């Protein structure tokens, strides 16, 4: 029975370029905008601005944690942590989603209180401040656009920033309506709408983060597809006892039992493994461990 570990790969995963700069610029710009929203929000008693500031502050925290996770990805493995700290990126992604869910609760609670006691406020100032938000969030979101499909944390950052831009647009429209109609209850309605937008953009991120935290198969990988890919390789009779999990938000691993014809030689085995690993790398699996069996050998593991 042969055993093989593959840790070399041709890096078919998308290269994460300029990510550090994007996170740093995003953190600085969004934090400055949070300060503007807090100062103006308190001075004119606008809940929509203050709730958006809370949302943006959560995003600043999320960006900072994601940046830390990317730094930890580069830490080499140790005797205690054989994968290094790669899993940190998944934990951070889950924490980011939970942080946003908490901010939703706070926004809805405050909006309901304000709904019963609406306060007068200048719609023009609300619209101007939110207009600044559209510009800042759109610019920072575009920094992550190129790499958004290559990593869960980058995708999370992109989704948050784009949803922030949409929310800011809603606040601009609300500010204009308040200016012309003095319908101050709209401030609370906008705040609840913000909460719904955050919930929709966060829910899927949380589901995927939780799945990866529990070593579930990453969303873009299908178990049957992996098996079908293996069976197409000449000489492979079966692939079973398959385990696929995420090491980080960008790297996946697989272990499996590879069944070959009973007359397969060691050279055949080497070639088959080489071809199969290359095929699996195209399926976004980077760390591959294959244990080989022959057709006439019964599998010793109970759950083969």
Coordinates of C-alpha atoms in Angstrom, one line a residue:
X1 CA 0.0 0.0 0.0
X2 CA 1.6 3.3 -1.1
X3 CA 1.3 6.6 0.7
X4 CA 2.0 10.0 -0.8
X5 CA 1.8 13.6 0.3
X6 CA 1.7 16.4 -2.2
X7 CA 2.5 19.9 -1.0
X8 CA 4.0 21.3 -4.2
X9 CA 1.5 23.0 -6.6
X10 CA 1.5 25.1 -9.7
X11 CA -0.6 27.7 -7.9
X12 CA -3.7 27.7 -10.0
X13 CA -5.5 29.7 -7.3
X14 CA -5.7 33.4 -8.2
X15 CA -2.7 35.4 -6.9
X16 CA -3.7 37.9 -4.3
X17 CA -2.2 41.1 -5.6
X18 CA -2.0 44.5 -3.8
X19 CA -4.2 43.1 -1.0
X20 CA -2.3 44.7 1.8
X21 CA -2.4 48.2 0.3
X22 CA -6.2 47.8 -0.4
X23 CA -6.9 46.9 3.2
X24 CA -4.7 49.7 4.6
X25 CA -6.3 52.3 2.4
X26 CA -9.8 51.0 3.1
X27 CA -9.2 51.1 6.9
X28 CA -7.9 54.7 6.9
X29 CA -10.6 56.1 4.6
X30 CA -13.5 54.3 6.3
X31 CA -12.2 55.2 9.8
X32 CA -12.1 58.9 8.8
X33 CA -15.6 58.6 7.4
X34 CA -16.8 57.0 10.7
X35 CA -15.5 60.0 12.6
X36 CA -17.3 62.4 10.3
X37 CA -20.6 60.4 10.6
X38 CA -20.3 60.3 14.4
X39 CA -19.6 64.0 14.8
X40 CA -22.3 65.1 12.4
X41 CA -24.8 62.4 13.6
X42 CA -24.6 63.4 17.2
X43 CA -24.7 67.2 16.4
X44 CA -28.0 66.8 14.3
X45 CA -29.4 63.8 16.2
X46 CA -29.6 61.6 13.0
X47 CA -30.0 57.9 13.8
X48 CA -29.4 56.9 10.2
X49 CA -26.0 58.6 10.2
X50 CA -25.1 57.1 13.6
X51 CA -26.3 53.6 12.7
X52 CA -24.4 53.8 9.4
X53 CA -21.3 54.9 11.4
X54 CA -21.7 51.8 13.6
X55 CA -21.9 49.7 10.5
X56 CA -18.9 51.3 9.0
X57 CA -16.9 51.0 12.2
X58 CA -17.7 47.3 12.2
X59 CA -16.4 47.2 8.7
X60 CA -13.2 49.0 9.7
X61 CA -12.7 46.3 12.4
X62 CA -13.4 43.6 9.9
X63 CA -10.9 45.0 7.4
X64 CA -8.3 45.3 10.2
X65 CA -8.9 41.7 11.3
X66 CA -8.7 40.5 7.7
X67 CA -5.4 42.2 7.2
X68 CA -4.1 40.5 10.4
X69 CA -5.3 37.2 9.0
X70 CA -3.4 37.7 5.7
X71 CA -0.3 38.5 7.7
X72 CA -0.7 35.3 9.7
X73 CA -1.1 33.3 6.4
X74 CA 2.6 33.9 5.8
X75 CA 3.7 32.5 9.1
X76 CA 5.6 29.3 8.6
X77 CA 4.4 26.0 10.1
X78 CA 5.8 24.9 13.5
X79 CA 5.8 21.6 15.4
X80 CA 2.7 22.6 17.2
X81 CA 0.9 24.3 14.3
X82 CA 1.8 22.1 11.2
X83 CA -0.4 24.3 8.9
X84 CA 0.9 27.5 10.4
X85 CA -1.8 30.0 11.3
X86 CA -3.7 29.7 8.0
X87 CA -7.0 28.8 9.7
X88 CA -7.0 32.2 11.3
X89 CA -8.4 33.7 8.1
X90 CA -11.5 31.4 8.4
X91 CA -12.0 32.3 12.1
X92 CA -11.7 36.0 11.3
X93 CA -14.2 35.7 8.5
X94 CA -16.7 34.0 10.9
X95 CA -16.0 36.7 13.6
X96 CA -16.6 39.5 11.1
X97 CA -20.0 38.1 10.2
X98 CA -21.0 37.7 13.8
X99 CA -19.8 41.3 14.5
X100 CA -22.1 42.6 11.8
X101 CA -25.1 40.6 13.1
X102 CA -24.6 42.3 16.5
X103 CA -24.5 45.7 14.9
X104 CA -27.8 44.8 13.1
X105 CA -29.5 44.2 16.5
X106 CA -28.2 47.5 17.9
X107 CA -29.5 49.5 14.9
X108 CA -32.9 47.9 14.9
X109 CA -33.3 48.5 18.7
X110 CA -32.4 52.2 18.4
X111 CA -34.6 52.6 15.3
X112 CA -37.7 51.3 17.0
X113 CA -37.1 53.6 20.0
X114 CA -36.6 56.6 17.6
X115 CA -39.6 55.5 15.5
X116 CA -41.9 56.2 18.4
X117 CA -40.2 59.6 19.1
X118 CA -39.0 61.1 15.8
X119 CA -36.8 64.2 16.1
X120 CA -36.4 67.1 13.7
X121 CA -33.1 67.2 11.7
X122 CA -31.6 68.9 8.7
X123 CA -32.0 66.7 5.6
X124 CA -29.3 68.6 3.6
X125 CA -26.5 67.8 6.0
X126 CA -27.5 64.1 6.1
X127 CA -27.5 63.9 2.3
X128 CA -24.1 65.6 2.0
X129 CA -22.4 63.3 4.6
X130 CA -23.9 60.2 3.0
X131 CA -22.7 61.5 -0.4
X132 CA -19.2 61.4 0.9
X133 CA -19.9 57.8 2.1
X134 CA -20.8 56.8 -1.4
X135 CA -17.5 58.1 -2.8
X136 CA -15.4 56.5 -0.1
X137 CA -17.1 53.1 -0.1
X138 CA -17.2 52.8 -3.9
X139 CA -13.5 53.7 -4.2
X140 CA -12.4 51.2 -1.5
X141 CA -14.7 48.5 -2.8
X142 CA -13.1 48.8 -6.2
X143 CA -9.7 48.1 -4.6
X144 CA -10.9 44.6 -3.8
X145 CA -12.8 44.0 -7.0
X146 CA -10.0 42.1 -8.8
X147 CA -9.4 39.6 -6.1
X148 CA -13.0 39.3 -4.7
X149 CA -13.5 35.7 -6.0
X150 CA -10.2 34.3 -4.8
X151 CA -10.6 34.6 -1.0
X152 CA -13.5 34.7 1.5
X153 CA -12.2 37.6 3.5
X154 CA -11.6 39.7 0.3
X155 CA -15.1 38.8 -0.9
X156 CA -16.5 39.8 2.5
X157 CA -14.7 43.1 2.4
X158 CA -15.9 43.8 -1.1
X159 CA -19.6 42.9 -0.2
X160 CA -19.5 45.0 2.9
X161 CA -18.1 48.1 1.1
X162 CA -20.5 47.8 -1.8
X163 CA -23.5 47.4 0.5
X164 CA -22.2 50.4 2.5
X165 CA -22.2 52.5 -0.8
X166 CA -25.8 51.3 -1.5
X167 CA -26.8 52.2 2.1
X168 CA -25.2 55.7 1.7
X169 CA -27.2 56.2 -1.5
X170 CA -30.4 55.4 0.5
X171 CA -29.4 57.9 3.1
X172 CA -28.8 60.6 0.5
X173 CA -32.3 60.0 -0.9
X174 CA -33.8 60.0 2.6
X175 CA -32.0 63.2 3.5
X176 CA -33.4 64.9 0.4
X177 CA -36.9 63.7 1.2
X178 CA -36.6 64.9 4.8
X179 CA -35.4 68.3 3.6
X180 CA -38.5 68.8 1.4
X181 CA -41.2 67.0 3.5
X182 CA -40.0 67.2 7.1
X183 CA -41.0 63.6 7.4
X184 CA -38.5 62.9 10.2
X185 CA -39.8 59.3 10.9
X186 CA -38.0 58.4 7.6
X187 CA -34.7 58.5 9.5
X188 CA -35.8 55.4 11.5
X189 CA -37.1 53.7 8.4
X190 CA -33.8 54.2 6.7
X191 CA -32.0 52.8 9.7
X192 CA -34.1 49.6 9.6
X193 CA -33.5 49.3 5.9
X194 CA -29.7 49.5 6.6
X195 CA -30.1 46.7 9.0
X196 CA -31.8 44.5 6.4
X197 CA -29.2 45.3 3.8
X198 CA -26.4 44.3 6.2
X199 CA -28.2 41.1 7.1
X200 CA -28.6 40.0 3.5
X201 CA -24.9 40.7 2.7
X202 CA -23.7 39.0 5.9
X203 CA -25.9 35.9 6.0
X204 CA -24.2 34.0 3.2
X205 CA -20.7 35.0 4.4
X206 CA -21.6 33.7 7.8
X207 CA -22.9 30.4 6.4
X208 CA -19.7 29.8 4.4
X209 CA -17.4 30.8 7.2
X210 CA -19.2 28.5 9.6
X211 CA -19.0 25.6 7.1
X212 CA -15.3 26.1 6.7
X213 CA -14.8 26.4 10.5
X214 CA -16.5 23.0 10.8
X215 CA -14.2 21.5 8.1
X216 CA -17.1 21.3 5.6
X217 CA -16.3 21.1 1.9
X218 CA -15.7 24.6 0.5
X219 CA -18.7 26.0 -1.6
X220 CA -16.9 25.9 -4.9
X221 CA -15.9 22.2 -4.6
X222 CA -18.3 19.3 -5.3
X223 CA -17.4 15.9 -3.9
X224 CA -18.9 14.0 -6.9
X225 CA -17.0 16.2 -9.3
X226 CA -13.7 15.3 -7.6
X227 CA -14.6 11.6 -7.8
X228 CA -15.6 11.9 -11.5
X229 CA -12.3 13.7 -12.2
X230 CA -10.3 10.9 -10.6
X231 CA -12.2 8.1 -12.5
X232 CA -11.4 9.8 -15.8
X233 CA -7.7 9.3 -15.2
X234 CA -6.5 6.2 -17.0
X235 CA -5.7 3.4 -14.5
X236 CA -7.9 4.7 -11.6
X237 CA -10.6 2.2 -10.6
X238 CA -12.1 4.1 -7.6
X239 CA -11.5 7.0 -5.2
X240 CA -13.1 6.6 -1.8
X241 CA -12.6 7.6 1.9
X242 CA -12.4 11.2 0.6
X243 CA -12.0 14.1 3.0
X244 CA -11.8 17.7 1.7
X245 CA -11.5 20.7 3.9
X246 CA -10.2 24.3 3.9
X247 CA -6.8 25.1 5.4
X248 CA -7.5 28.8 5.0
X249 CA -9.8 31.0 3.0
X250 CA -7.6 30.5 -0.1
X251 CA -6.2 26.9 0.3
X252 CA -7.9 23.5 0.4
X253 CA -6.7 20.0 1.3
X254 CA -7.7 16.5 0.3
X255 CA -7.0 13.0 1.6
X256 CA -8.4 9.9 -0.1
X257 CA -7.9 6.2 -0.9
X258 CA -6.9 5.7 -4.6
X259 CA -7.8 2.2 -6.0
X260 CA -5.7 1.0 -8.9
X261 CA -5.8 -2.1 -11.1
X262 CA -4.3 -5.1 -9.3
X263 CA -1.5 -5.4 -11.9
X264 CA -0.5 -1.7 -11.7
X265 CA 3.3 -1.3 -11.2
X266 CA 5.0 1.3 -8.9
X267 CA 5.8 3.4 -12.0
X268 CA 2.1 3.3 -13.1
X269 CA 1.1 4.4 -9.6
X270 CA 3.6 7.3 -9.7
X271 CA 2.3 8.5 -13.1
X272 CA -1.4 8.2 -12.1
X273 CA -0.8 10.2 -8.9
X274 CA 1.1 12.9 -10.9
X275 CA -1.8 13.3 -13.4
X276 CA -4.5 13.1 -10.8
X277 CA -2.8 15.8 -8.6
X278 CA -2.5 18.1 -11.5
X279 CA -6.2 17.6 -12.3
X280 CA -7.2 18.3 -8.7
X281 CA -5.1 21.4 -8.6
X282 CA -7.3 22.7 -11.4
X283 CA -10.2 22.0 -9.0
X284 CA -8.7 24.4 -6.4
X285 CA -7.2 21.6 -4.2
X286 CA -3.6 22.4 -3.2
X287 CA -2.6 20.0 -0.5
X288 CA -3.2 16.4 -1.6
X289 CA -2.5 13.1 0.3
X290 CA -3.3 9.9 -1.5
X291 CA -3.2 6.4 -0.1
X292 CA -3.1 3.7 -2.8
X293 CA -4.7 0.3 -2.9
X294 CA -5.1 -2.4 -5.5
X295 CA -8.5 -3.8 -6.7
X296 CA -7.8 -7.2 -5.1
X297 CA -7.0 -5.6 -1.7
X298 CA -9.9 -5.0 0.7
X299 CA -9.9 -1.6 2.4
X300 CA -9.1 -1.9 6.1
X301 CA -10.8 1.3 7.1
X302 CA -14.4 0.9 8.3
X303 CA -15.9 3.8 6.5
X304 CA -14.4 3.3 3.1

